[in-house]
PDB file of C-alpha atoms in Angstrom:
ATOM      1  CA  MET A1494       4.267  21.487  10.303  1.00  0.00           C
ATOM      2  CA  SER A1495       7.569  19.410  10.068  1.00  0.00           C
ATOM      3  CA  ASP A1496      10.156  20.364   7.518  1.00  0.00           C
ATOM      4  CA  ALA A1497      11.898  17.186   7.917  1.00  0.00           C
ATOM      5  CA  PRO A1498      12.529  15.228   4.675  1.00  0.00           C
ATOM      6  CA  THR A1499      10.456  12.167   3.787  1.00  0.00           C
ATOM      7  CA  THR A1500      12.544   9.147   3.766  1.00  0.00           C
ATOM      8  CA  ILE A1501      11.661   5.510   2.555  1.00  0.00           C
ATOM      9  CA  ALA A1502      13.014   2.648   4.694  1.00  0.00           C
ATOM     10  CA  LEU A1503      11.833  -0.553   5.998  1.00  0.00           C
ATOM     11  CA  VAL A1504       9.640  -1.114   8.888  1.00  0.00           C
ATOM     12  CA  ASP A1505      10.726  -3.465  11.636  1.00  0.00           C
ATOM     13  CA  ASP A1506       8.907  -4.992  14.627  1.00  0.00           C
ATOM     14  CA  ASP A1507      10.219  -2.240  16.919  1.00  0.00           C
ATOM     15  CA  HIS A1508       7.775   0.022  15.081  1.00  0.00           C
ATOM     16  CA  ALA A1509       4.642  -2.395  14.771  1.00  0.00           C
ATOM     17  CA  GLY A1510       2.475  -0.701  17.322  1.00  0.00           C
ATOM     18  CA  GLU A1511       3.181   2.785  15.238  1.00  0.00           C
ATOM     19  CA  LEU A1512       2.516   0.790  12.046  1.00  0.00           C
ATOM     20  CA  LEU A1513      -0.819  -0.520  13.546  1.00  0.00           C
ATOM     21  CA  THR A1514      -1.861   2.856  14.716  1.00  0.00           C
ATOM     22  CA  LEU A1515      -0.953   4.497  11.087  1.00  0.00           C
ATOM     23  CA  ARG A1516      -2.976   2.010   9.211  1.00  0.00           C
ATOM     24  CA  ARG A1517      -6.073   2.264  11.238  1.00  0.00           C
ATOM     25  CA  ALA A1518      -6.029   6.060  11.201  1.00  0.00           C
ATOM     26  CA  ALA A1519      -5.352   5.739   7.230  1.00  0.00           C
ATOM     27  CA  PHE A1520      -8.259   3.214   6.600  1.00  0.00           C
ATOM     28  CA  VAL A1521     -11.031   4.859   8.196  1.00  0.00           C
ATOM     29  CA  THR A1522     -12.039   6.857   5.204  1.00  0.00           C
ATOM     30  CA  GLU A1523     -11.995   3.548   3.196  1.00  0.00           C
ATOM     31  CA  ALA A1524     -14.232   2.146   5.891  1.00  0.00           C
ATOM     32  CA  GLN A1525     -16.682   5.011   5.587  1.00  0.00           C
ATOM     33  CA  LEU A1526     -16.577   4.786   1.852  1.00  0.00           C
ATOM     34  CA  TYR A1527     -17.672   1.045   2.084  1.00  0.00           C
ATOM     35  CA  ASP A1528     -19.874   1.514   5.100  1.00  0.00           C
ATOM     36  CA  ASP A1529     -17.821  -1.322   6.782  1.00  0.00           C
ATOM     37  CA  PRO A1530     -16.066  -0.950   9.862  1.00  0.00           C
ATOM     38  CA  ASN A1531     -14.664  -4.573   9.649  1.00  0.00           C
ATOM     39  CA  ILE A1532     -12.188  -4.163   7.007  1.00  0.00           C
ATOM     40  CA  PRO A1533      -8.830  -6.113   7.522  1.00  0.00           C
ATOM     41  CA  PRO A1534      -6.551  -3.099   8.391  1.00  0.00           C
ATOM     42  CA  LEU A1535      -8.942  -2.152  11.078  1.00  0.00           C
ATOM     43  CA  THR A1536      -9.431  -5.309  12.463  1.00  0.00           C
ATOM     44  CA  GLN A1537      -6.005  -6.809  12.376  1.00  0.00           C
ATOM     45  CA  THR A1538      -4.583  -7.170  15.863  1.00  0.00           C
ATOM     46  CA  LEU A1539      -0.976  -6.227  16.938  1.00  0.00           C
ATOM     47  CA  HIS A1540      -0.098  -9.823  17.438  1.00  0.00           C
ATOM     48  CA  GLU A1541      -1.384 -10.625  13.839  1.00  0.00           C
ATOM     49  CA  LEU A1542       0.489  -7.830  12.240  1.00  0.00           C
ATOM     50  CA  ARG A1543       3.779  -8.774  13.932  1.00  0.00           C
ATOM     51  CA  GLU A1544       3.180 -12.425  12.634  1.00  0.00           C
ATOM     52  CA  ASP A1545       2.628 -10.970   9.175  1.00  0.00           C
ATOM     53  CA  MET A1546       5.795  -8.835   9.367  1.00  0.00           C
ATOM     54  CA  ALA A1547       7.865 -11.743  10.895  1.00  0.00           C
ATOM     55  CA  ARG A1548       7.094 -13.710   7.470  1.00  0.00           C
ATOM     56  CA  ASP A1549       9.829 -14.261   4.813  1.00  0.00           C
ATOM     57  CA  ASP A1550       7.760 -13.434   1.888  1.00  0.00           C
ATOM     58  CA  ILE A1551       6.409 -10.089   3.384  1.00  0.00           C
ATOM     59  CA  VAL A1552       8.328  -6.848   3.205  1.00  0.00           C
ATOM     60  CA  THR A1553       6.857  -3.529   5.165  1.00  0.00           C
ATOM     61  CA  VAL A1554       8.163  -0.303   3.744  1.00  0.00           C
ATOM     62  CA  GLY A1555       7.542   2.945   5.415  1.00  0.00           C
ATOM     63  CA  ALA A1556       7.625   6.653   4.669  1.00  0.00           C
ATOM     64  CA  TRP A1557       9.441   8.526   7.590  1.00  0.00           C
ATOM     65  CA  GLU A1558       9.329  12.178   8.629  1.00  0.00           C
ATOM     66  CA  GLY A1559      12.242  12.396  11.237  1.00  0.00           C
ATOM     67  CA  ASN A1560      11.355   9.426  13.586  1.00  0.00           C
ATOM     68  CA  ARG A1561       7.402   9.581  12.622  1.00  0.00           C
ATOM     69  CA  LEU A1562       6.117   6.865  10.585  1.00  0.00           C
ATOM     70  CA  ILE A1563       3.588   8.654   8.023  1.00  0.00           C
ATOM     71  CA  GLY A1564       3.093   6.074   5.391  1.00  0.00           C
ATOM     72  CA  SER A1565       3.377   2.480   4.920  1.00  0.00           C
ATOM     73  CA  ILE A1566       3.001  -0.199   2.108  1.00  0.00           C
ATOM     74  CA  ARG A1567       2.866  -4.047   2.500  1.00  0.00           C
ATOM     75  CA  VAL A1568       4.822  -6.136  -0.186  1.00  0.00           C
ATOM     76  CA  GLU A1569       3.866  -9.767  -0.388  1.00  0.00           C
ATOM     77  CA  LEU A1570       6.696 -11.761  -2.584  1.00  0.00           C
ATOM     78  CA  GLU A1571       5.630 -14.805  -4.646  1.00  0.00           C
ATOM     79  CA  GLY A1572       7.967 -15.930  -7.324  1.00  0.00           C
ATOM     80  CA  GLN A1573       8.341 -13.189  -9.828  1.00  0.00           C
ATOM     81  CA  LYS A1574       5.363 -11.369  -8.520  1.00  0.00           C
ATOM     82  CA  ALA A1575       5.084  -8.691  -5.813  1.00  0.00           C
ATOM     83  CA  THR A1576       1.839  -7.780  -4.601  1.00  0.00           C
ATOM     84  CA  LEU A1577       1.373  -4.350  -2.837  1.00  0.00           C
ATOM     85  CA  GLY A1578      -1.219  -3.865  -0.166  1.00  0.00           C
ATOM     86  CA  ARG A1579      -2.467  -1.720   2.688  1.00  0.00           C
ATOM     87  CA  LEU A1580      -0.968   1.552   1.347  1.00  0.00           C
ATOM     88  CA  ALA A1581      -1.337   3.973   4.123  1.00  0.00           C
ATOM     89  CA  VAL A1582      -0.654   7.488   4.501  1.00  0.00           C
ATOM     90  CA  ALA A1583      -1.426   9.421   7.899  1.00  0.00           C
ATOM     91  CA  PRO A1584      -4.625  11.574   7.592  1.00  0.00           C
ATOM     92  CA  ASP A1585      -2.676  14.836   8.195  1.00  0.00           C
ATOM     93  CA  LYS A1586      -0.089  13.992   5.554  1.00  0.00           C
ATOM     94  CA  GLN A1587      -2.546  12.837   2.588  1.00  0.00           C
ATOM     95  CA  GLY A1588      -2.501  14.483  -0.569  1.00  0.00           C
ATOM     96  CA  ARG A1589       1.238  15.460  -0.496  1.00  0.00           C
ATOM     97  CA  GLY A1590       2.732  12.866  -2.716  1.00  0.00           C
ATOM     98  CA  ILE A1591       3.784  10.341   0.040  1.00  0.00           C
ATOM     99  CA  GLY A1592       1.781   7.478  -1.424  1.00  0.00           C
ATOM    100  CA  THR A1593       3.588   8.212  -4.656  1.00  0.00           C
ATOM    101  CA  GLN A1594       6.866   8.284  -3.033  1.00  0.00           C
ATOM    102  CA  MET A1595       6.185   4.997  -1.509  1.00  0.00           C
ATOM    103  CA  LEU A1596       5.184   3.429  -4.774  1.00  0.00           C
ATOM    104  CA  VAL A1597       8.132   4.373  -6.420  1.00  0.00           C
ATOM    105  CA  GLY A1598      10.300   3.743  -3.187  1.00  0.00           C
ATOM    106  CA  VAL A1599       9.414   0.281  -2.950  1.00  0.00           C
ATOM    107  CA  ALA A1600      11.509  -0.881  -5.927  1.00  0.00           C
ATOM    108  CA  PRO A1601      14.877  -1.070  -4.025  1.00  0.00           C
ATOM    109  CA  TYR A1602      13.373  -3.483  -1.455  1.00  0.00           C
ATOM    110  CA  LEU A1603      12.106  -6.032  -4.237  1.00  0.00           C
ATOM    111  CA  PRO A1604      14.326  -8.909  -4.971  1.00  0.00           C
ATOM    112  CA  PRO A1605      15.973  -8.801  -8.623  1.00  0.00           C
ATOM    113  CA  GLU A1606      13.583 -11.809  -9.852  1.00  0.00           C
ATOM    114  CA  ILE A1607      10.563  -9.634  -9.580  1.00  0.00           C
ATOM    115  CA  THR A1608       9.063  -8.738 -13.145  1.00  0.00           C
ATOM    116  CA  GLU A1609       5.728  -7.574 -12.176  1.00  0.00           C
ATOM    117  CA  ILE A1610       3.861  -5.876  -9.385  1.00  0.00           C
ATOM    118  CA  TRP A1611       0.222  -6.131  -8.631  1.00  0.00           C
ATOM    119  CA  VAL A1612      -1.859  -3.927  -6.307  1.00  0.00           C
ATOM    120  CA  PHE A1613      -5.411  -4.027  -5.363  1.00  0.00           C
ATOM    121  CA  THR A1614      -8.025  -1.565  -3.849  1.00  0.00           C
ATOM    122  CA  GLY A1615     -11.565  -1.286  -3.663  1.00  0.00           C
ATOM    123  CA  LYS A1616     -13.555  -0.951  -6.849  1.00  0.00           C
ATOM    124  CA  ASP A1617     -15.098   2.089  -5.552  1.00  0.00           C
ATOM    125  CA  SER A1618     -11.929   3.905  -4.466  1.00  0.00           C
ATOM    126  CA  LYS A1619     -11.596   6.114  -7.373  1.00  0.00           C
ATOM    127  CA  GLN A1620      -8.649   8.270  -5.727  1.00  0.00           C
ATOM    128  CA  ASN A1621      -6.636   5.081  -5.238  1.00  0.00           C
ATOM    129  CA  LEU A1622      -7.400   3.731  -8.762  1.00  0.00           C
ATOM    130  CA  SER A1623      -6.270   7.171 -10.205  1.00  0.00           C
ATOM    131  CA  LEU A1624      -3.060   6.762  -8.413  1.00  0.00           C
ATOM    132  CA  TYR A1625      -2.304   3.360  -9.634  1.00  0.00           C
ATOM    133  CA  THR A1626      -3.285   4.019 -13.114  1.00  0.00           C
ATOM    134  CA  LYS A1627      -1.181   7.087 -13.159  1.00  0.00           C
ATOM    135  CA  HIS A1628       1.869   5.376 -12.252  1.00  0.00           C
ATOM    136  CA  GLY A1629       1.738   2.427 -15.017  1.00  0.00           C
ATOM    137  CA  TYR A1630      -0.562  -0.081 -13.140  1.00  0.00           C
ATOM    138  CA  GLU A1631      -3.294  -1.387 -15.793  1.00  0.00           C
ATOM    139  CA  GLU A1632      -6.654  -2.981 -14.389  1.00  0.00           C
ATOM    140  CA  GLN A1633      -6.694  -6.747 -14.866  1.00  0.00           C
ATOM    141  CA  TYR A1634      -9.876  -7.966 -13.052  1.00  0.00           C
ATOM    142  CA  ASP A1635     -12.335  -7.530 -10.164  1.00  0.00           C
ATOM    143  CA  GLN A1636     -12.992  -9.934  -7.608  1.00  0.00           C
ATOM    144  CA  ALA A1637     -15.623 -10.244  -4.774  1.00  0.00           C
ATOM    145  CA  ALA A1638     -14.687 -10.656  -1.298  1.00  0.00           C
ATOM    146  CA  GLY A1639     -17.976 -10.872   1.010  1.00  0.00           C
ATOM    147  CA  ASP A1640     -19.543  -7.522   0.376  1.00  0.00           C
ATOM    148  CA  LEU A1641     -16.283  -5.728  -1.134  1.00  0.00           C
ATOM    149  CA  THR A1642     -15.369  -6.034  -4.598  1.00  0.00           C
ATOM    150  CA  TYR A1643     -11.520  -5.618  -5.220  1.00  0.00           C
ATOM    151  CA  THR A1644      -9.872  -4.254  -8.499  1.00  0.00           C
ATOM    152  CA  TYR A1645      -6.643  -5.838  -9.263  1.00  0.00           C
ATOM    153  CA  LEU A1646      -4.209  -3.947 -11.208  1.00  0.00           C
ATOM    154  CA  ARG A1647      -0.753  -4.867 -12.740  1.00  0.00           C
ATOM    155  CA  ARG A1648       2.498  -3.194 -13.801  1.00  0.00           C
ATOM    156  CA  VAL A1649       5.008  -5.256 -15.739  1.00  0.00           C
ATOM    157  CA  LEU A1650       8.751  -3.745 -14.659  1.00  0.00           C
ATOM    158  CA  GLY A1651      10.633  -1.899 -17.266  1.00  0.00           C
ATOM    159  CA  SER A1652       7.401  -0.993 -19.205  1.00  0.00           C
ATOM    160  CA  VAL A1653       6.094   2.026 -17.332  1.00  0.00           C
ATOM    161  CA  GLU A1654       5.539   5.525 -18.469  1.00  0.00           C
ATOM    162  CA  VAL A1655       4.142   7.883 -15.818  1.00  0.00           C
ATOM    163  CA  LYS A1656       1.463   9.998 -17.248  1.00  0.00           C
ATOM    164  CA  ASP A1657       2.016  14.010 -16.901  1.00  0.00           C
ATOM    165  CA  GLU A1658      -0.325  15.446 -14.628  1.00  0.00           C
ATOM    166  CA  THR A1659      -1.814  17.577 -17.392  1.00  0.00           C
ATOM    167  CA  THR A1660      -2.966  14.434 -19.131  1.00  0.00           C
ATOM    168  CA  ALA A1661      -3.926  12.021 -16.435  1.00  0.00           C
TER     169      ALA A1661
END
């Protein structure tokens, strides 16, 4: 067990292979939940990931424990809207608040014109939905994508109150 502090920082192309490995390890449980081994985080190639990371409208933020990437989140920027996706935490680090640290820690990497943040997750991903609603995201709509149904949630910046653990 490491006692290195967790830091939040950008993930660059030099760490693309590590990012791909992290996402694949983290999304296995989602694939099992939906009985679908072909969800995008598991089928994306290293080349596709690098192309995605090179886009001007994409920011990839990571949680680091020393030199180890233990979490990541992809942020797509569009006008005044940021969409978070592919929130991943290494399986051996899950349940320790790293996902929460990334949700909160992404703010400094957003341009000042961002006024709302959107997230999406599988409709049956109860743990993810609970995490997002606890941090001020409100369900907006569901959208089918093949056999999967995604729930989209939104948080307007400046209007969030984090729910207390005892009342969540």
